[in-house]
Coordinates of C-alpha atoms in Angstrom, one line a residue:
Chain W
M1 CA 50.3 60.1 41.2
H2 CA 50.9 63.1 38.9
D3 CA 48.2 65.1 40.8
A4 CA 49.9 64.5 44.1
L5 CA 53.3 65.5 42.7
E6 CA 52.0 68.7 41.3
L7 CA 50.1 69.4 44.4
A8 CA 53.2 68.9 46.5
A9 CA 55.2 71.2 44.3
T10 CA 52.7 74.0 44.3
R11 CA 51.7 73.6 47.9
P12 CA 52.7 76.8 49.8
Q13 CA 55.4 76.6 52.4
S14 CA 52.9 77.2 55.3
A15 CA 50.9 74.1 54.3
A16 CA 54.0 71.9 54.5
L17 CA 54.8 73.4 57.9
R18 CA 51.2 72.8 59.0
S19 CA 51.6 69.1 58.4
Y20 CA 54.4 69.0 60.9
A21 CA 52.3 70.8 63.6
P22 CA 51.2 67.7 65.6
A23 CA 54.7 66.3 65.7
L24 CA 56.2 69.7 66.7
L25 CA 53.5 70.1 69.4
I26 CA 54.2 66.7 70.7
F27 CA 58.0 67.3 70.9
V28 CA 57.6 70.6 72.7
V29 CA 55.1 69.1 75.2
L30 CA 57.5 66.2 75.7
A31 CA 60.4 68.5 76.3
L32 CA 58.4 70.2 79.0
V33 CA 57.4 67.0 80.8
P34 CA 60.4 66.7 83.2
P35 CA 59.9 70.2 84.7
I36 CA 56.1 69.7 85.0
A37 CA 56.6 66.2 86.4
L38 CA 58.3 67.7 89.4
L39 CA 54.8 68.8 90.6
G40 CA 53.5 65.3 90.6
P41 CA 54.6 61.7 90.9
E42 CA 57.8 62.4 89.0
G43 CA 59.2 58.9 88.7
Y44 CA 56.0 57.4 87.4
V45 CA 55.4 60.2 84.8
L46 CA 59.0 60.1 83.6
S47 CA 59.2 56.3 83.2
L48 CA 55.8 56.2 81.5
T49 CA 56.7 58.9 79.0
T50 CA 60.1 57.5 78.4
R51 CA 58.5 54.1 77.6
M52 CA 56.1 55.8 75.3
M53 CA 58.9 57.5 73.4
I54 CA 60.9 54.3 73.1
L55 CA 57.9 52.5 71.6
A56 CA 57.3 55.5 69.3
I57 CA 60.8 55.0 67.8
A58 CA 60.0 51.3 67.1
V59 CA 56.6 52.2 65.7
I60 CA 58.1 55.0 63.5
S61 CA 60.6 52.4 62.1
L62 CA 57.8 49.9 61.5
D63 CA 55.7 52.5 59.6
L64 CA 58.5 52.9 57.1
L65 CA 57.9 49.3 56.1
L66 CA 54.2 48.9 56.8
G67 CA 52.7 52.2 55.9
H68 CA 55.1 53.5 53.4
S69 CA 56.4 50.5 51.6
G70 CA 53.4 48.1 52.1
L71 CA 55.6 45.4 53.7
V72 CA 53.6 43.9 56.5
S73 CA 56.3 42.8 58.8
F74 CA 55.0 40.8 61.7
G75 CA 58.3 40.2 63.4
H76 CA 59.4 43.7 64.2
A77 CA 59.5 43.2 68.0
A78 CA 62.3 40.8 67.3
F79 CA 64.6 43.7 66.4
V80 CA 63.6 45.6 69.5
G81 CA 64.4 42.4 71.5
L82 CA 67.6 41.9 69.6
G83 CA 68.8 45.4 70.5
A84 CA 67.8 44.9 74.1
Y85 CA 69.6 41.5 74.3
V86 CA 72.8 42.7 72.7
T87 CA 72.8 45.6 75.2
G88 CA 72.0 43.2 78.1
I89 CA 74.7 40.7 77.2
L90 CA 77.4 43.3 76.7
I91 CA 76.6 45.0 80.0
T92 CA 76.6 41.7 81.8
E93 CA 80.0 41.0 80.2
G94 CA 81.3 44.3 81.5
V95 CA 81.1 46.5 78.4
V96 CA 79.3 49.6 79.5
D97 CA 80.4 52.3 77.1
A98 CA 77.1 53.4 75.4
F99 CA 78.7 54.1 72.0
T100 CA 80.4 50.7 71.9
I101 CA 77.1 49.0 72.8
L102 CA 75.3 51.1 70.2
G103 CA 77.7 50.1 67.5
C104 CA 77.2 46.4 68.3
V105 CA 73.4 46.9 68.5
V106 CA 73.5 48.5 65.0
A107 CA 75.7 45.8 63.6
A108 CA 73.7 43.0 65.1
S109 CA 70.3 44.3 64.0
A110 CA 71.5 45.3 60.6
L111 CA 73.0 41.8 60.0
F112 CA 69.8 40.1 61.3
A113 CA 67.7 42.3 59.1
L114 CA 69.9 41.7 56.1
V115 CA 69.8 37.9 56.4
T116 CA 66.1 37.5 57.3
G117 CA 65.1 40.3 54.9
A118 CA 67.0 38.6 52.0
V119 CA 64.9 35.5 52.6
S120 CA 61.6 37.1 53.5
L121 CA 61.6 39.6 50.6
R122 CA 61.8 36.8 48.1
T123 CA 58.2 36.2 49.1
S124 CA 55.2 38.5 49.1
G125 CA 51.7 38.9 50.5
V126 CA 50.7 36.4 53.2
Y127 CA 54.0 34.5 52.9
F128 CA 55.9 37.6 53.8
I129 CA 53.7 38.2 56.9
M130 CA 54.2 34.7 58.0
I131 CA 57.9 34.4 57.4
T132 CA 58.7 37.6 59.2
L133 CA 56.5 36.2 62.0
A134 CA 58.4 33.0 62.0
F135 CA 61.8 34.7 62.1
G136 CA 60.5 36.7 65.1
Q137 CA 59.5 33.6 66.9
M138 CA 62.8 32.0 66.0
L139 CA 64.7 34.8 67.9
Y140 CA 62.2 34.6 70.7
F141 CA 62.8 30.9 71.3
A142 CA 66.6 31.4 70.9
A143 CA 66.5 34.1 73.6
S144 CA 64.3 31.9 75.8
S145 CA 66.9 29.1 75.7
L146 CA 69.9 31.3 76.4
S147 CA 70.3 29.9 79.9
A148 CA 73.6 31.7 80.5
Y149 CA 71.7 35.0 80.1
G150 CA 68.6 34.4 82.1
G151 CA 66.7 32.1 79.6
D152 CA 63.0 32.2 80.0
D153 CA 63.1 34.5 83.1
G154 CA 65.0 37.3 81.4
L155 CA 68.2 39.0 82.4
T156 CA 68.5 41.6 85.1
L157 CA 71.2 44.2 84.5
W158 CA 73.3 45.0 87.6
N159 CA 75.1 47.7 85.9
N160 CA 74.0 50.3 83.3
A161 CA 75.5 51.8 80.1
Q162 CA 77.6 54.9 80.5
L163 CA 77.5 57.8 78.1
L164 CA 81.1 59.0 77.7
G165 CA 81.9 57.8 81.1
T166 CA 79.1 59.6 82.8
G167 CA 76.0 58.3 84.6
V168 CA 73.6 60.4 82.4
L169 CA 71.7 57.4 81.3
D170 CA 71.2 56.2 84.8
D171 CA 69.4 59.4 85.8
P172 CA 65.7 59.4 84.8
R173 CA 65.8 62.9 83.5
G174 CA 69.1 62.4 81.6
L175 CA 67.7 59.3 80.0
F176 CA 64.4 61.1 79.2
Y177 CA 66.2 63.7 77.1
A178 CA 68.5 61.2 75.5
V179 CA 65.4 59.2 74.5
L180 CA 63.6 62.4 73.3
A181 CA 66.7 63.3 71.2
S182 CA 66.7 59.8 69.7
L183 CA 63.0 60.0 69.0
I184 CA 63.3 63.4 67.2
G185 CA 66.3 62.0 65.3
A186 CA 64.3 58.9 64.2
F187 CA 61.3 61.0 63.3
V188 CA 63.3 63.4 61.1
L189 CA 65.3 60.6 59.5
V190 CA 62.3 58.5 58.5
D191 CA 60.4 61.6 57.4
R192 CA 63.3 62.7 55.2
L193 CA 63.7 59.1 53.9
K194 CA 60.0 59.0 52.9
G195 CA 60.3 62.2 51.0
S196 CA 63.6 61.3 49.2
R197 CA 63.9 59.5 45.9
F198 CA 64.6 56.3 47.8
G199 CA 61.3 56.7 49.7
R200 CA 59.3 57.5 46.6
V201 CA 60.6 54.4 44.9
L202 CA 59.5 52.4 47.9
N203 CA 56.1 54.0 48.0
A204 CA 55.6 53.5 44.3
A205 CA 56.6 49.9 44.6
K206 CA 53.9 49.5 47.3
S207 CA 51.2 50.2 44.7
N208 CA 52.8 48.6 41.7
P209 CA 56.1 46.8 42.0
T210 CA 56.0 45.5 38.4
R211 CA 55.8 49.0 37.0
V212 CA 58.6 50.3 39.2
T213 CA 60.7 47.4 38.1
C214 CA 60.0 48.3 34.5
L215 CA 61.2 51.8 35.2
G216 CA 64.6 50.3 36.0
F217 CA 64.6 50.1 39.7
D218 CA 65.6 46.9 41.5
V219 CA 62.7 46.8 43.9
F220 CA 64.2 44.0 46.0
R221 CA 67.3 46.0 46.8
F222 CA 65.3 49.1 47.8
R223 CA 63.1 47.0 50.0
L224 CA 66.0 45.3 51.6
A225 CA 67.6 48.6 52.4
A226 CA 64.4 49.8 54.0
Y227 CA 64.1 46.6 55.9
V228 CA 67.6 47.0 57.3
I229 CA 67.1 50.7 58.2
A230 CA 63.9 49.9 60.0
G231 CA 65.6 47.0 61.8
V232 CA 68.4 49.1 63.0
L233 CA 66.0 51.8 64.3
A234 CA 64.1 49.2 66.1
G235 CA 67.3 47.8 67.5
L236 CA 68.0 51.3 68.9
A237 CA 64.7 51.3 70.6
G238 CA 65.6 48.0 72.1
F239 CA 68.9 49.4 73.4
L240 CA 67.1 52.3 75.0
S241 CA 64.5 50.1 76.6
A242 CA 67.2 47.8 78.1
V243 CA 68.9 50.9 79.5
Q244 CA 65.6 52.2 80.9
T245 CA 64.3 49.1 82.5
E246 CA 67.7 47.5 83.3
F247 CA 66.0 44.3 82.4
V248 CA 65.8 42.2 79.3
S249 CA 63.3 39.5 78.6
P250 CA 62.3 37.2 75.8
A251 CA 58.8 38.5 76.2
T252 CA 59.8 41.7 74.4
M253 CA 60.2 39.6 71.2
S254 CA 57.0 37.6 71.4
W255 CA 54.7 37.9 68.5
H256 CA 52.1 39.7 70.6
R257 CA 54.5 42.6 70.9
S258 CA 54.9 42.6 67.1
G259 CA 51.1 42.6 66.8
E260 CA 51.0 45.6 69.2
L261 CA 53.5 47.5 67.2
I262 CA 51.3 47.0 64.1
V263 CA 48.2 48.1 66.1
M264 CA 50.0 51.3 67.1
V265 CA 50.9 52.0 63.4
I266 CA 47.3 51.5 62.4
L267 CA 45.9 53.4 65.3
G268 CA 47.9 56.5 64.3
G269 CA 47.1 56.1 60.7
M270 CA 49.7 54.3 58.7
G271 CA 51.9 56.0 56.2
S272 CA 50.9 59.5 57.4
R273 CA 53.5 62.0 58.6
N274 CA 52.7 62.0 62.3
G275 CA 50.7 58.7 62.5
A276 CA 53.3 56.4 64.0
L277 CA 54.2 59.0 66.7
L278 CA 50.5 59.6 67.6
G279 CA 49.7 55.9 67.5
A280 CA 52.5 54.9 70.0
L281 CA 51.6 57.7 72.4
A282 CA 47.9 57.0 72.1
Y283 CA 48.2 53.3 72.5
V284 CA 50.4 53.4 75.7
G285 CA 48.2 56.1 77.1
L286 CA 45.0 54.2 76.4
E287 CA 46.5 51.0 77.9
E288 CA 47.6 52.9 81.0
L289 CA 44.2 54.5 81.4
L290 CA 42.1 51.5 80.8
S291 CA 44.2 49.2 83.0
T292 CA 44.1 51.7 85.9
Y293 CA 40.3 51.5 86.0
F294 CA 39.7 48.0 84.8
A295 CA 42.0 45.0 85.3
H296 CA 40.6 43.2 82.3
W297 CA 41.0 46.1 79.9
K298 CA 41.7 43.8 77.0
L299 CA 38.0 42.8 77.1
I300 CA 37.3 46.3 75.9
F301 CA 40.4 46.9 73.9
G302 CA 40.0 43.7 71.7
P303 CA 36.5 44.5 70.4
L304 CA 37.6 48.2 70.0
L305 CA 40.3 47.0 67.7
V306 CA 37.9 44.9 65.7
L307 CA 35.5 47.8 65.4
M308 CA 38.3 50.1 64.4
V309 CA 39.3 47.8 61.6
L310 CA 35.7 47.3 60.4
Y311 CA 34.5 50.9 60.6
A312 CA 37.3 53.4 61.1
K313 CA 40.0 53.4 58.5
G314 CA 42.9 55.8 58.6
G315 CA 43.3 55.9 62.4
L316 CA 44.1 59.1 64.3
G317 CA 45.9 60.5 61.3
A318 CA 42.6 60.7 59.5
V319 CA 41.0 62.4 62.4
L320 CA 43.7 65.0 62.4
A321 CA 43.7 65.3 58.6
P322 CA 41.6 68.5 58.5
L323 CA 44.1 70.2 60.9
T324 CA 47.3 69.1 59.2
G325 CA 46.0 69.4 55.6
E326 CA 47.3 65.9 54.9
R327 CA 45.3 63.6 52.7
P328 CA 44.4 60.4 54.5
R329 CA 45.7 57.2 52.9
G330 CA 44.5 53.8 53.3
Chain H
M1 CA 70.6 7.3 72.7
S2 CA 69.0 4.0 72.8
T3 CA 66.5 2.6 70.3
A4 CA 63.7 2.7 72.9
L5 CA 64.2 6.4 73.5
L6 CA 64.3 7.0 69.8
V7 CA 61.0 5.1 69.3
V8 CA 59.3 7.1 72.0
Q9 CA 60.6 10.4 70.5
V10 CA 59.4 9.4 67.1
L11 CA 55.9 8.6 68.5
N12 CA 55.9 11.9 70.4
G13 CA 56.9 13.7 67.2
L14 CA 54.1 12.0 65.2
Q15 CA 51.6 12.9 68.0
L16 CA 52.6 16.6 67.9
G17 CA 52.4 16.4 64.2
L18 CA 48.9 15.1 64.2
L19 CA 47.7 17.7 66.7
L20 CA 49.3 20.3 64.5
F21 CA 47.6 18.9 61.5
L22 CA 44.2 19.2 63.2
I23 CA 44.9 22.9 63.8
A24 CA 46.6 23.5 60.4
A25 CA 43.8 21.9 58.4
G26 CA 41.2 24.5 59.3
L27 CA 43.8 27.3 59.0
T28 CA 45.0 26.3 55.6
L29 CA 41.4 26.0 54.2
V30 CA 40.4 29.4 55.6
F31 CA 43.6 30.8 54.4
G32 CA 43.6 29.1 51.0
I33 CA 39.9 29.4 50.1
M34 CA 38.9 32.7 51.7
G35 CA 42.4 34.3 51.5
C36 CA 41.9 35.2 55.2
I37 CA 44.6 35.2 57.8
N38 CA 43.0 33.9 61.0
L39 CA 45.3 34.6 64.0
A40 CA 42.3 33.7 66.2
H41 CA 42.6 30.1 65.1
G42 CA 44.8 29.5 68.1
V43 CA 42.2 30.7 70.6
Q44 CA 39.7 28.3 69.1
Y45 CA 42.1 25.5 70.0
M46 CA 42.3 26.9 73.5
I47 CA 38.5 27.2 73.7
G48 CA 38.3 23.5 72.8
A49 CA 40.5 22.6 75.7
Y50 CA 38.6 24.8 78.2
L51 CA 35.3 23.4 76.9
A52 CA 36.5 19.9 77.5
V53 CA 37.5 20.7 81.1
Q54 CA 34.2 22.4 81.7
F55 CA 32.0 19.7 80.2
Y56 CA 34.0 17.0 82.0
A57 CA 33.3 18.7 85.3
W58 CA 29.6 18.7 84.4
T59 CA 29.2 15.2 82.8
E60 CA 32.2 13.2 84.1
H61 CA 32.1 11.2 80.9
F62 CA 35.0 11.6 78.5
G63 CA 33.2 10.6 75.3
L64 CA 30.3 12.8 76.0
T65 CA 32.7 15.6 76.8
I66 CA 34.4 15.4 73.5
L67 CA 31.1 15.4 71.6
L68 CA 29.8 18.4 73.5
A69 CA 33.1 20.3 73.1
L70 CA 33.0 19.6 69.4
A71 CA 29.4 20.8 69.0
T72 CA 30.1 24.0 71.1
A73 CA 33.3 24.7 69.2
L74 CA 31.4 24.4 65.9
L75 CA 28.7 26.8 67.2
L76 CA 31.3 29.3 68.4
G77 CA 33.0 29.1 65.1
L78 CA 29.7 29.9 63.3
L79 CA 29.1 32.8 65.7
L80 CA 32.5 34.2 65.0
E81 CA 32.1 33.9 61.3
I82 CA 28.7 35.6 61.3
V83 CA 29.7 38.5 63.6
V84 CA 33.2 39.3 62.4
F85 CA 34.8 37.1 59.7
R86 CA 32.4 37.4 56.8
R87 CA 33.2 41.2 56.9
L88 CA 36.9 40.4 56.6
Y89 CA 37.2 38.2 53.6
E90 CA 37.3 41.1 51.2
R91 CA 39.7 43.2 53.3
D92 CA 43.5 43.2 52.9
H93 CA 45.7 41.0 55.0
L94 CA 46.6 43.8 57.3
D95 CA 43.0 44.3 58.4
Q96 CA 42.6 40.6 58.9
V97 CA 45.7 40.5 61.1
L98 CA 44.5 43.4 63.2
A99 CA 40.9 42.3 63.7
T100 CA 41.9 38.7 64.6
F101 CA 44.6 40.1 66.9
G102 CA 41.8 42.0 68.6
I103 CA 39.8 38.8 68.9
I104 CA 42.8 37.0 70.5
L105 CA 43.1 39.8 73.1
F106 CA 39.4 39.5 73.9
V107 CA 39.2 35.7 74.1
N108 CA 42.4 35.2 76.1
E109 CA 41.2 37.8 78.6
A110 CA 37.6 36.4 78.7
V111 CA 39.0 32.9 79.4
K112 CA 41.0 34.4 82.3
V113 CA 37.9 36.0 83.7
I114 CA 35.7 32.9 83.3
W115 CA 38.1 30.1 84.3
G116 CA 40.8 32.1 86.1
P117 CA 44.5 32.5 85.2
V118 CA 45.6 29.3 87.0
P119 CA 46.3 26.3 84.6
L120 CA 43.7 23.6 84.7
S121 CA 44.0 20.0 83.9
L122 CA 41.7 17.2 82.6
P123 CA 42.2 13.6 83.7
A124 CA 42.6 11.1 80.8
P125 CA 39.7 8.7 80.5
E126 CA 39.8 5.6 82.7
L127 CA 39.9 3.2 79.8
L128 CA 43.0 4.9 78.3
S129 CA 44.8 5.9 81.4
G130 CA 47.2 3.0 81.5
S131 CA 50.4 2.3 79.6
F132 CA 51.0 0.1 76.6
V133 CA 53.9 -2.2 76.3
L134 CA 55.5 -1.4 73.0
M135 CA 58.5 -3.6 73.4
D136 CA 60.6 -5.1 76.3
G137 CA 61.0 -2.4 78.9
L138 CA 59.3 0.3 76.9
L139 CA 56.0 1.6 78.2
Y140 CA 54.0 4.3 76.3
P141 CA 50.9 6.0 77.7
T142 CA 47.8 4.5 76.1
Y143 CA 46.2 7.9 75.9
R144 CA 49.0 9.3 73.7
L145 CA 48.5 6.3 71.4
A146 CA 44.8 7.1 71.3
I147 CA 45.6 10.7 70.2
L148 CA 47.7 9.2 67.4
A149 CA 44.8 7.0 66.3
A150 CA 42.3 9.8 66.6
G151 CA 44.5 12.1 64.6
L152 CA 45.0 9.6 61.9
L153 CA 41.3 8.8 61.8
V154 CA 40.4 12.4 61.4
A155 CA 43.0 12.9 58.7
L156 CA 41.6 9.9 56.8
L157 CA 38.0 11.3 57.2
L158 CA 39.1 14.7 56.0
W159 CA 40.8 13.1 53.0
L160 CA 37.6 11.2 52.1
V161 CA 35.5 14.3 52.5
V162 CA 37.9 16.5 50.4
M163 CA 38.7 14.0 47.7
R164 CA 35.5 11.9 47.4
T165 CA 32.5 14.2 48.1
R166 CA 30.9 17.0 46.2
V167 CA 31.5 19.5 49.0
G168 CA 35.2 18.5 49.0
M169 CA 35.3 19.0 45.2
R170 CA 34.0 22.5 45.7
L171 CA 36.6 23.1 48.5
R172 CA 39.4 22.0 46.3
A173 CA 38.2 24.1 43.4
G174 CA 37.6 27.1 45.8
A175 CA 41.1 26.9 47.1
T176 CA 42.6 27.5 43.6
H177 CA 39.9 29.3 41.6
P178 CA 37.3 31.0 44.0
Q179 CA 35.9 33.3 41.4
I180 CA 35.2 30.6 38.9
V181 CA 33.6 28.4 41.5
S182 CA 31.4 31.4 42.4
A183 CA 30.6 32.0 38.7
L184 CA 29.5 28.4 38.4
G185 CA 26.7 29.0 40.8
V186 CA 28.1 27.7 44.1
D187 CA 26.9 29.8 47.0
I188 CA 30.4 30.8 48.0
G189 CA 29.1 32.6 51.2
R190 CA 27.6 29.4 52.6
L191 CA 30.7 27.4 51.6
F192 CA 32.9 29.9 53.4
M193 CA 30.8 29.7 56.5
L194 CA 30.9 26.0 56.5
V195 CA 34.6 25.8 56.0
F196 CA 35.3 28.4 58.8
A197 CA 33.0 26.7 61.3
F198 CA 34.4 23.3 60.4
G199 CA 38.0 24.5 60.8
A200 CA 37.1 26.0 64.2
M201 CA 35.7 22.6 65.2
L202 CA 38.8 20.8 64.2
A203 CA 41.0 23.2 66.2
G204 CA 38.6 22.8 69.1
F205 CA 38.9 19.0 68.7
A206 CA 42.7 19.3 68.9
G207 CA 42.4 21.3 72.0
A208 CA 40.1 18.9 73.7
L209 CA 42.3 16.0 72.7
A210 CA 45.4 17.7 74.1
A211 CA 43.8 18.8 77.3
P212 CA 44.7 15.6 79.3
I213 CA 48.4 15.8 78.4
L214 CA 48.9 19.6 78.5
S215 CA 48.0 22.2 81.1
V216 CA 45.0 24.2 80.0
E217 CA 45.8 27.8 80.4
P218 CA 45.1 31.2 78.8
G219 CA 47.3 31.8 75.8
M220 CA 48.0 28.1 75.3
G221 CA 47.1 28.2 71.6
D222 CA 49.2 31.3 70.7
N223 CA 52.5 29.7 70.2
L224 CA 51.0 26.6 68.7
L225 CA 49.3 28.9 66.2
I226 CA 52.6 30.2 64.9
V227 CA 53.8 26.6 64.5
A228 CA 50.6 25.8 62.6
F229 CA 51.4 28.7 60.3
V230 CA 54.8 27.3 59.7
V231 CA 53.1 24.0 58.8
I232 CA 50.8 25.5 56.3
I233 CA 53.5 27.6 54.7
I234 CA 55.8 24.6 54.4
G235 CA 52.9 22.5 53.0
G236 CA 51.6 25.2 50.7
I237 CA 48.6 27.4 51.5
G238 CA 45.3 25.7 50.8
S239 CA 46.6 22.2 50.4
I240 CA 45.3 19.7 52.9
K241 CA 47.7 17.1 51.7
G242 CA 50.6 19.6 52.2
A243 CA 49.3 20.4 55.7
F244 CA 49.3 16.7 56.6
F245 CA 52.9 16.0 55.5
A246 CA 54.2 19.3 56.7
A247 CA 52.6 18.8 60.1
L248 CA 54.2 15.4 60.5
L249 CA 57.6 16.8 59.3
V250 CA 57.4 19.7 61.7
G251 CA 56.3 17.5 64.6
L252 CA 59.1 15.1 64.0
V253 CA 61.8 17.7 63.4
D254 CA 60.8 19.7 66.4
T255 CA 60.6 16.7 68.8
L256 CA 63.7 14.9 67.5
G257 CA 65.6 18.2 67.3
R258 CA 64.9 18.9 71.0
S259 CA 66.1 15.5 72.1
L260 CA 69.0 15.1 69.7
A261 CA 70.5 18.6 69.0
T262 CA 72.6 18.8 72.1
D263 CA 74.0 15.3 71.6
V264 CA 74.8 15.9 68.0
L265 CA 76.5 19.2 68.8
K266 CA 78.7 17.5 71.3
L267 CA 80.3 15.7 68.4
A268 CA 81.6 19.0 67.1
F269 CA 81.8 21.3 70.1
A270 CA 82.9 21.1 73.8
P271 CA 80.1 19.8 76.0
A272 CA 79.6 23.1 77.7
T273 CA 79.1 24.9 74.4
A274 CA 76.8 22.2 73.1
N275 CA 74.7 22.5 76.2
Q276 CA 74.4 26.2 75.5
I277 CA 73.7 26.2 71.8
G278 CA 71.8 22.9 71.7
P279 CA 68.4 24.0 73.1
A280 CA 68.6 27.4 71.3
L281 CA 69.3 25.7 68.0
A282 CA 66.6 23.0 68.6
S283 CA 63.9 25.6 69.1
M284 CA 65.0 27.4 65.9
L285 CA 65.0 24.3 63.8
I286 CA 61.5 24.4 62.4
Y287 CA 61.9 28.1 61.4
I288 CA 65.2 27.3 59.7
L289 CA 63.5 24.4 57.9
M290 CA 60.7 26.7 56.8
A291 CA 63.2 29.4 55.5
A292 CA 65.1 26.7 53.7
I293 CA 62.0 25.3 52.0
L294 CA 60.7 28.7 51.1
W295 CA 64.1 29.5 49.6
V296 CA 63.8 26.5 47.3
R297 CA 60.0 26.6 46.8
P298 CA 58.5 30.0 47.6
T299 CA 55.0 28.6 47.6
G300 CA 55.7 25.6 49.8
L301 CA 55.9 21.9 49.1
F302 CA 52.4 21.4 47.7
G303 CA 51.5 25.0 47.0
A304 CA 49.0 25.8 44.3
R305 CA 48.6 29.5 44.5
T306 CA 51.4 32.1 44.5
S307 CA 50.0 34.6 47.0

């Protein structure tokens, strides 16, 4: 711990910058996607990259809990689904102003995170994993039985959210840049949080909660705050995904989706600076690639996952570690 | 709601509870003794159902089908343990979640490739295909009663094995103090293998039993698995007794909730509102129950270990 602190303090400015290189590169490339996409199947490329970025927001928020705080939340997709449902229901009821919807999304996901977090964080270890999973399922089944809003079949939106009265979010390119801006915002926010006093308390509590408590910090409250922040960010991802697909379905909350989010965090290397971002992009890319060539791509992906767990710890973040100068964590 | 309907619902609830117990028993042992989260336990239930359909197509004999399905489920459990699981016991929970998630993806897809994505069905055996007169004007399918009987029988056998045999003694000791059991000279590796394969067999048995009353399809075990997790959390991880009572509790609460919630809500709300909230509330009931129980007792009703 002391070594790391001293190292961080004496590390030259360039090294700190270098650790941001992958993220910077990704953002620059992403910003260039819409003009380049004009050359090819524009609609397909834009919708795929937009989906990637939306997932990346959810994964970044999950990494704050999973990688940084050691809280294995297995119900994170519920927040994405909650954000999507609040958006879907409001639009169906005629509320289309993006900021009003966003306000409601933030309030709803913060409230849900506060209530479920207060219960879940009383437990630890496997109990925490299972109880977050159960809360996720609870929301999933609740959404499935909302017969007024599509029930099992999901809810198709006949209208879309409007940003300050304009149709920017309805235009694939406008939406793309809105999502990119949100992604950069989420990345910077979580990155700053991780480096702040708040984040360091969380990280210390990951390795030794008792000691952190003895130092005078109320670990429960720090964790609850992190849980709420992560939940709100995931809700934002849900809002964006509802706006993109103009469709909301209980399937977005199923525990398979939560599992996939965890896989993305691990794939990228949890707790590392760029891991969550890399993981989400790589996962969606891999899925798209494999499923194009082989309908039963899960036959390959499943064993690949098992092998990764057994033999390749640290994910893509560890692969990139020599480039970024970051020390792999595990 | 009439008495007859209530009796039927209680029976259905108990039947769901016993199926859940068969799944949860293996899960709670693997969880409690090896400290291993096995998300793939649900696919073992699914495999049991598919094996039953397949063996029935080959043998056309229900009893033989069940026996063959049990044996094959046991072998598959052993295979899974040897290839993957024994490398996972020492890992942290996150690794276990991920690896078993990978297994789920693989098995669900493999089942789709082998048997196709269309739901299959298995006829109930001739002998049990009729209905049983419970009381005047109340018929109940004999096969469902047979499931109840089979579930109770297995529960009794398990209780005898766990409480009255040497292996059972080691299991109980292993659930609370694995290191000490190992230090006393018990081959913990073999014990683990045995427990895992046995749990897989029980889940397979549940799948084979449920095949005639449910549609056999890919992913059929996935949602039941989560409910089984709720069961073992409520019962307390590692406790067979806890799993038994929690399974019955969850089965009853879920089934009765689904049939009663709307009617109960109609007492307080307008019928339209009740029709809306009723089903949603009913499906959330077991999770609310779990949260409430964890709030009072963070290690479950019969929990021995804290984490």
